[in-house]
């Protein structure tokens, strides 16, 4: 038997102490992150209403109330709309745009075009939100004024003032803002040497451009696509600023989302426990939707 | 095993942290306040300082805040005023910052708050000192209207000093247009509809009534006025005290139906506009009337409109009684305030005509004191309102905006009413409102308010 000699307690303690200075930043980070999370979870089960903290434990009282609210139902529906319609069209559009930039006559001016479509990413949502609310304004806004000027009066819309469609117009802003970012990520995954060689081989074999995109490029940039989707999912899930700036949840509460309701419940309704509960719902949605997806995406990537 | 050690220590820290978050943690508000006193070291004279939170940062309001501080400086020239103004209409962001300071046990000396439910939330939190002695010393209850005193008295104690009253139910109108079309300003709902019809016929491009519901409360203003006429003042108070079975209440239903009938005359894209933008529609000639509070006078003037010339105003409705719906801006004394003596001096100035005259004239409300001469107002609209209040101090009701019912309810209520104006559904709204009244426990939370 050639067993390793058991280390003494002193030795082990020394190893721990030795690693502490290096672990400290990580520990502090984790303590803040998960400490706050645990605290939020506790507050969501406390009876904190009003400005003074109240830590009396009331179990799931606020969650039960939340599930009965019509506003919560609207929020969940809207968040699902954001997650689906905010992400998939962005990826599809970005794929075509990135491919267009890589081939054909556009390639010569690619550098300029890329800068142009990347600009919206550099702007904060508050700025984009303000700009787009001027675009959408039904009365004097840019879109309707143009439509009126060219005589297409039947296309004039109510945009974000129509409760039935307002959310879709907000999602369009999100797509516009993230499109450039998505294009850059996809373009960078195009540019591996292997993929370039494969594309060249396909061209020699006489494959059409569309065929190259779907049969050569897409299967080989799965990693990039998956990373992009998970980043967009996270952004869509935590959406707050666009809604806050453009509609403030209106008309009524038809464009409300969980993050906005969390803000309103906590700071305007003074229902801090309910706000914390909504925060937990957002966290759970992130766990359920985003995290498994991210893990899956990373696995695929490193396969 | 070797690799696992850091992980275990991490888990240990986490577990310690989690256990620290248990219910044993109770708010220890007074403790940090004590430490502040200790920090100042010398026990005897209090530093000549006043820390104050307010939300008057917008154009017009900033000037009012300056007038306020000038009045204080005239009395107490050696006091340093530390302002913490937080921008944001109606104090939305102000409350976020203030709440953090209060729950951390680091209160400013005094802060701006509305009366009613907002004040009650600070009193319930134990953040304010009762001011019975100060009120007795100033004999303040005798110089302000009874309903105003009641709006800042919680559980029998006055907690703040009001410095103004904003009136909510005022109908502003384009005077030139009304003169041209030979219209009289409406005093009742039926007259409002008739006037709106006449405007629609003469000016099809124009919306008779401007409205902006982006911040939602504006929608409730319109509804409040209709409800006040249909049900009368006592019914209005009862509704917002949660004492009316809204679902089966004929008056409430009738008010909703009347609001629905008014919608065709309301600016159709109201969901995207804030209150000032909706007043802007009137100035631009896109709308003829707007229901807004006294603060709109300042807005119209800043756009170059003179009261009594380009625009004029009436309170709406005038039947069955001419009631003014109001809410005050007030200041109180924080429990554990770092400079309580200076703060009491400040509150005395707040109660004085020397502060109220320049501040209220600039900011847009009415004077809280009814012994101030209404002629101090430069505009005929507020001169008339102040005179009315002076002669009829009991015709005031605390509005739902400011408010009778708790914030948890009013906030959700505005959303429902704004949604109704965007997409009317009388029965659905009736049951939503009834549901909100029970969910947010309005009956118990608003029991403090007494009217008349």
mmCIF file with all atom_site columns, C-alpha atoms in Angstrom, chain A residues 7 12 15-16 23 26-27 30-31 34-35 38-39 42 48 50-53 55 65 68-69 71 137-140 158 161 163 244-253 263-264 266-272, chain B residues 1-2 5-6 9-10 13-14 17-18 21-23 25-27 92 95-96 99 103 121-122 125 127 214-216 267-269 271-273 281 286 407-409 411-412 415-416 418-419 422-423 435 439-440:
data_model
loop_
_atom_site.group_PDB
_atom_site.id
_atom_site.type_symbol
_atom_site.label_atom_id
_atom_site.label_alt_id
_atom_site.label_comp_id
_atom_site.label_asym_id
_atom_site.label_entity_id
_atom_site.label_seq_id
_atom_site.pdbx_PDB_ins_code
_atom_site.Cartn_x
_atom_site.Cartn_y
_atom_site.Cartn_z
_atom_site.occupancy
_atom_site.B_iso_or_equiv
_atom_site.pdbx_formal_charge
_atom_site.auth_seq_id
_atom_site.auth_comp_id
_atom_site.auth_asym_id
_atom_site.auth_atom_id
_atom_site.pdbx_PDB_model_num
ATOM 1   C CA . UNK A 1 7   ? -2.170  15.756 6.016   1.00 0.00 ? 7   UNK A CA 1
ATOM 2   C CA . UNK A 1 12  ? -4.879  21.966 5.977   1.00 0.00 ? 12  UNK A CA 1
ATOM 3   C CA . UNK A 1 15  ? -3.684  25.834 2.924   1.00 0.00 ? 15  UNK A CA 1
ATOM 4   C CA . UNK A 1 16  ? -6.986  27.546 3.657   1.00 0.00 ? 16  UNK A CA 1
ATOM 5   C CA . UNK A 1 23  ? -10.419 33.997 -2.417  1.00 0.00 ? 23  UNK A CA 1
ATOM 6   C CA . UNK A 1 26  ? -14.736 36.134 -4.835  1.00 0.00 ? 26  UNK A CA 1
ATOM 7   C CA . UNK A 1 27  ? -16.163 35.598 -1.375  1.00 0.00 ? 27  UNK A CA 1
ATOM 8   C CA . UNK A 1 30  ? -20.692 35.999 -3.635  1.00 0.00 ? 30  UNK A CA 1
ATOM 9   C CA . UNK A 1 31  ? -21.664 37.246 -0.213  1.00 0.00 ? 31  UNK A CA 1
ATOM 10  C CA . UNK A 1 34  ? -26.347 35.804 -2.633  1.00 0.00 ? 34  UNK A CA 1
ATOM 11  C CA . UNK A 1 35  ? -26.727 37.680 0.613   1.00 0.00 ? 35  UNK A CA 1
ATOM 12  C CA . UNK A 1 38  ? -31.486 35.643 0.381   1.00 0.00 ? 38  UNK A CA 1
ATOM 13  C CA . UNK A 1 39  ? -32.527 38.912 1.952   1.00 0.00 ? 39  UNK A CA 1
ATOM 14  C CA . UNK A 1 42  ? -36.948 36.822 3.135   1.00 0.00 ? 42  UNK A CA 1
ATOM 15  C CA . UNK A 1 48  ? -43.202 44.992 4.920   1.00 0.00 ? 48  UNK A CA 1
ATOM 16  C CA . UNK A 1 50  ? -44.972 51.335 4.032   1.00 0.00 ? 50  UNK A CA 1
ATOM 17  C CA . UNK A 1 51  ? -41.735 53.144 4.668   1.00 0.00 ? 51  UNK A CA 1
ATOM 18  C CA . UNK A 1 52  ? -40.616 51.343 7.840   1.00 0.00 ? 52  UNK A CA 1
ATOM 19  C CA . UNK A 1 53  ? -39.057 47.878 7.558   1.00 0.00 ? 53  UNK A CA 1
ATOM 20  C CA . UNK A 1 55  ? -39.721 41.683 9.157   1.00 0.00 ? 55  UNK A CA 1
ATOM 21  C CA . UNK A 1 65  ? -52.060 38.239 -3.494  1.00 0.00 ? 65  UNK A CA 1
ATOM 22  C CA . UNK A 1 68  ? -54.722 37.086 -7.861  1.00 0.00 ? 68  UNK A CA 1
ATOM 23  C CA . UNK A 1 69  ? -53.833 40.448 -9.458  1.00 0.00 ? 69  UNK A CA 1
ATOM 24  C CA . UNK A 1 71  ? -51.854 43.152 -13.474 1.00 0.00 ? 71  UNK A CA 1
ATOM 25  C CA . UNK A 1 137 ? -46.348 59.921 -31.300 1.00 0.00 ? 137 UNK A CA 1
ATOM 26  C CA . UNK A 1 138 ? -49.591 59.454 -33.262 1.00 0.00 ? 138 UNK A CA 1
ATOM 27  C CA . UNK A 1 139 ? -50.462 63.108 -33.654 1.00 0.00 ? 139 UNK A CA 1
ATOM 28  C CA . UNK A 1 140 ? -47.271 64.930 -34.534 1.00 0.00 ? 140 UNK A CA 1
ATOM 29  C CA . UNK A 1 158 ? -51.940 54.569 -32.963 1.00 0.00 ? 158 UNK A CA 1
ATOM 30  C CA . UNK A 1 161 ? -51.389 54.403 -27.481 1.00 0.00 ? 161 UNK A CA 1
ATOM 31  C CA . UNK A 1 163 ? -53.590 48.966 -25.645 1.00 0.00 ? 163 UNK A CA 1
ATOM 32  C CA . UNK A 1 244 ? -40.581 53.178 -18.290 1.00 0.00 ? 244 UNK A CA 1
ATOM 33  C CA . UNK A 1 245 ? -39.591 55.865 -20.776 1.00 0.00 ? 245 UNK A CA 1
ATOM 34  C CA . UNK A 1 246 ? -41.987 55.267 -23.658 1.00 0.00 ? 246 UNK A CA 1
ATOM 35  C CA . UNK A 1 247 ? -45.287 54.238 -22.064 1.00 0.00 ? 247 UNK A CA 1
ATOM 36  C CA . UNK A 1 248 ? -44.721 53.955 -18.306 1.00 0.00 ? 248 UNK A CA 1
ATOM 37  C CA . UNK A 1 249 ? -46.714 50.732 -18.549 1.00 0.00 ? 249 UNK A CA 1
ATOM 38  C CA . UNK A 1 250 ? -49.660 52.418 -20.267 1.00 0.00 ? 250 UNK A CA 1
ATOM 39  C CA . UNK A 1 251 ? -52.253 52.692 -21.695 1.00 0.00 ? 251 UNK A CA 1
ATOM 40  C CA . UNK A 1 252 ? -53.561 51.651 -18.274 1.00 0.00 ? 252 UNK A CA 1
ATOM 41  C CA . UNK A 1 253 ? -51.221 48.805 -17.466 1.00 0.00 ? 253 UNK A CA 1
ATOM 42  C CA . UNK A 1 263 ? -40.485 49.297 -9.130  1.00 0.00 ? 263 UNK A CA 1
ATOM 43  C CA . UNK A 1 264 ? -44.037 50.627 -8.828  1.00 0.00 ? 264 UNK A CA 1
ATOM 44  C CA . UNK A 1 266 ? -41.962 48.987 -4.016  1.00 0.00 ? 266 UNK A CA 1
ATOM 45  C CA . UNK A 1 267 ? -41.593 52.724 -4.348  1.00 0.00 ? 267 UNK A CA 1
ATOM 46  C CA . UNK A 1 268 ? -45.012 54.015 -5.288  1.00 0.00 ? 268 UNK A CA 1
ATOM 47  C CA . UNK A 1 269 ? -47.430 51.575 -3.719  1.00 0.00 ? 269 UNK A CA 1
ATOM 48  C CA . UNK A 1 270 ? -45.056 51.137 -0.750  1.00 0.00 ? 270 UNK A CA 1
ATOM 49  C CA . UNK A 1 271 ? -45.683 47.378 -0.843  1.00 0.00 ? 271 UNK A CA 1
ATOM 50  C CA . UNK A 1 272 ? -42.060 46.420 -0.343  1.00 0.00 ? 272 UNK A CA 1
ATOM 51  C CA . UNK B 2 1   ? -10.688 16.744 -1.067  1.00 0.00 ? 1   UNK B CA 1
ATOM 52  C CA . UNK B 2 2   ? -8.035  19.363 -1.493  1.00 0.00 ? 2   UNK B CA 1
ATOM 53  C CA . UNK B 2 5   ? -11.776 23.166 0.886   1.00 0.00 ? 5   UNK B CA 1
ATOM 54  C CA . UNK B 2 6   ? -12.343 26.660 -0.514  1.00 0.00 ? 6   UNK B CA 1
ATOM 55  C CA . UNK B 2 9   ? -15.406 27.771 3.424   1.00 0.00 ? 9   UNK B CA 1
ATOM 56  C CA . UNK B 2 10  ? -17.465 29.641 0.876   1.00 0.00 ? 10  UNK B CA 1
ATOM 57  C CA . UNK B 2 13  ? -19.758 32.122 4.835   1.00 0.00 ? 13  UNK B CA 1
ATOM 58  C CA . UNK B 2 14  ? -22.980 31.847 2.886   1.00 0.00 ? 14  UNK B CA 1
ATOM 59  C CA . UNK B 2 17  ? -24.906 35.232 6.000   1.00 0.00 ? 17  UNK B CA 1
ATOM 60  C CA . UNK B 2 18  ? -28.246 33.553 5.515   1.00 0.00 ? 18  UNK B CA 1
ATOM 61  C CA . UNK B 2 21  ? -30.876 37.599 7.613   1.00 0.00 ? 21  UNK B CA 1
ATOM 62  C CA . UNK B 2 22  ? -33.346 35.940 9.973   1.00 0.00 ? 22  UNK B CA 1
ATOM 63  C CA . UNK B 2 23  ? -36.317 37.555 11.653  1.00 0.00 ? 23  UNK B CA 1
ATOM 64  C CA . UNK B 2 25  ? -33.300 41.706 12.718  1.00 0.00 ? 25  UNK B CA 1
ATOM 65  C CA . UNK B 2 26  ? -35.607 44.463 13.824  1.00 0.00 ? 26  UNK B CA 1
ATOM 66  C CA . UNK B 2 27  ? -35.382 48.086 12.755  1.00 0.00 ? 27  UNK B CA 1
ATOM 67  C CA . UNK B 2 92  ? -41.574 59.891 -7.343  1.00 0.00 ? 92  UNK B CA 1
ATOM 68  C CA . UNK B 2 95  ? -39.466 58.984 -2.251  1.00 0.00 ? 95  UNK B CA 1
ATOM 69  C CA . UNK B 2 96  ? -37.001 56.343 -3.447  1.00 0.00 ? 96  UNK B CA 1
ATOM 70  C CA . UNK B 2 99  ? -37.001 55.853 1.905   1.00 0.00 ? 99  UNK B CA 1
ATOM 71  C CA . UNK B 2 103 ? -34.900 52.949 6.741   1.00 0.00 ? 103 UNK B CA 1
ATOM 72  C CA . UNK B 2 121 ? -47.064 56.217 5.917   1.00 0.00 ? 121 UNK B CA 1
ATOM 73  C CA . UNK B 2 122 ? -44.286 58.258 7.572   1.00 0.00 ? 122 UNK B CA 1
ATOM 74  C CA . UNK B 2 125 ? -43.233 54.164 10.229  1.00 0.00 ? 125 UNK B CA 1
ATOM 75  C CA . UNK B 2 127 ? -40.359 58.748 11.401  1.00 0.00 ? 127 UNK B CA 1
ATOM 76  C CA . UNK B 2 214 ? -48.892 58.629 -19.163 1.00 0.00 ? 214 UNK B CA 1
ATOM 77  C CA . UNK B 2 215 ? -48.492 59.062 -15.417 1.00 0.00 ? 215 UNK B CA 1
ATOM 78  C CA . UNK B 2 216 ? -52.042 57.702 -14.924 1.00 0.00 ? 216 UNK B CA 1
ATOM 79  C CA . UNK B 2 267 ? -57.776 63.797 -27.080 1.00 0.00 ? 267 UNK B CA 1
ATOM 80  C CA . UNK B 2 268 ? -57.405 60.240 -28.467 1.00 0.00 ? 268 UNK B CA 1
ATOM 81  C CA . UNK B 2 269 ? -53.662 59.704 -27.934 1.00 0.00 ? 269 UNK B CA 1
ATOM 82  C CA . UNK B 2 271 ? -51.612 57.511 -23.240 1.00 0.00 ? 271 UNK B CA 1
ATOM 83  C CA . UNK B 2 272 ? -48.368 59.062 -24.476 1.00 0.00 ? 272 UNK B CA 1
ATOM 84  C CA . UNK B 2 273 ? -48.631 62.462 -22.819 1.00 0.00 ? 273 UNK B CA 1
ATOM 85  C CA . UNK B 2 281 ? -52.195 70.827 -26.468 1.00 0.00 ? 281 UNK B CA 1
ATOM 86  C CA . UNK B 2 286 ? -55.029 71.228 -30.591 1.00 0.00 ? 286 UNK B CA 1
ATOM 87  C CA . UNK B 2 407 ? -50.865 54.782 -1.892  1.00 0.00 ? 407 UNK B CA 1
ATOM 88  C CA . UNK B 2 408 ? -50.995 51.060 -2.591  1.00 0.00 ? 408 UNK B CA 1
ATOM 89  C CA . UNK B 2 409 ? -54.606 51.548 -3.653  1.00 0.00 ? 409 UNK B CA 1
ATOM 90  C CA . UNK B 2 411 ? -51.528 53.854 -7.597  1.00 0.00 ? 411 UNK B CA 1
ATOM 91  C CA . UNK B 2 412 ? -53.320 50.731 -8.798  1.00 0.00 ? 412 UNK B CA 1
ATOM 92  C CA . UNK B 2 415 ? -53.974 52.438 -13.703 1.00 0.00 ? 415 UNK B CA 1
ATOM 93  C CA . UNK B 2 416 ? -57.472 50.995 -13.814 1.00 0.00 ? 416 UNK B CA 1
ATOM 94  C CA . UNK B 2 418 ? -56.427 55.141 -17.240 1.00 0.00 ? 418 UNK B CA 1
ATOM 95  C CA . UNK B 2 419 ? -57.059 51.712 -18.790 1.00 0.00 ? 419 UNK B CA 1
ATOM 96  C CA . UNK B 2 422 ? -58.099 53.760 -23.268 1.00 0.00 ? 422 UNK B CA 1
ATOM 97  C CA . UNK B 2 423 ? -60.564 50.860 -23.521 1.00 0.00 ? 423 UNK B CA 1
ATOM 98  C CA . UNK B 2 435 ? -61.345 44.156 -5.945  1.00 0.00 ? 435 UNK B CA 1
ATOM 99  C CA . UNK B 2 439 ? -57.121 43.843 -1.764  1.00 0.00 ? 439 UNK B CA 1
ATOM 100 C CA . UNK B 2 440 ? -55.492 46.991 -0.430  1.00 0.00 ? 440 UNK B CA 1
#
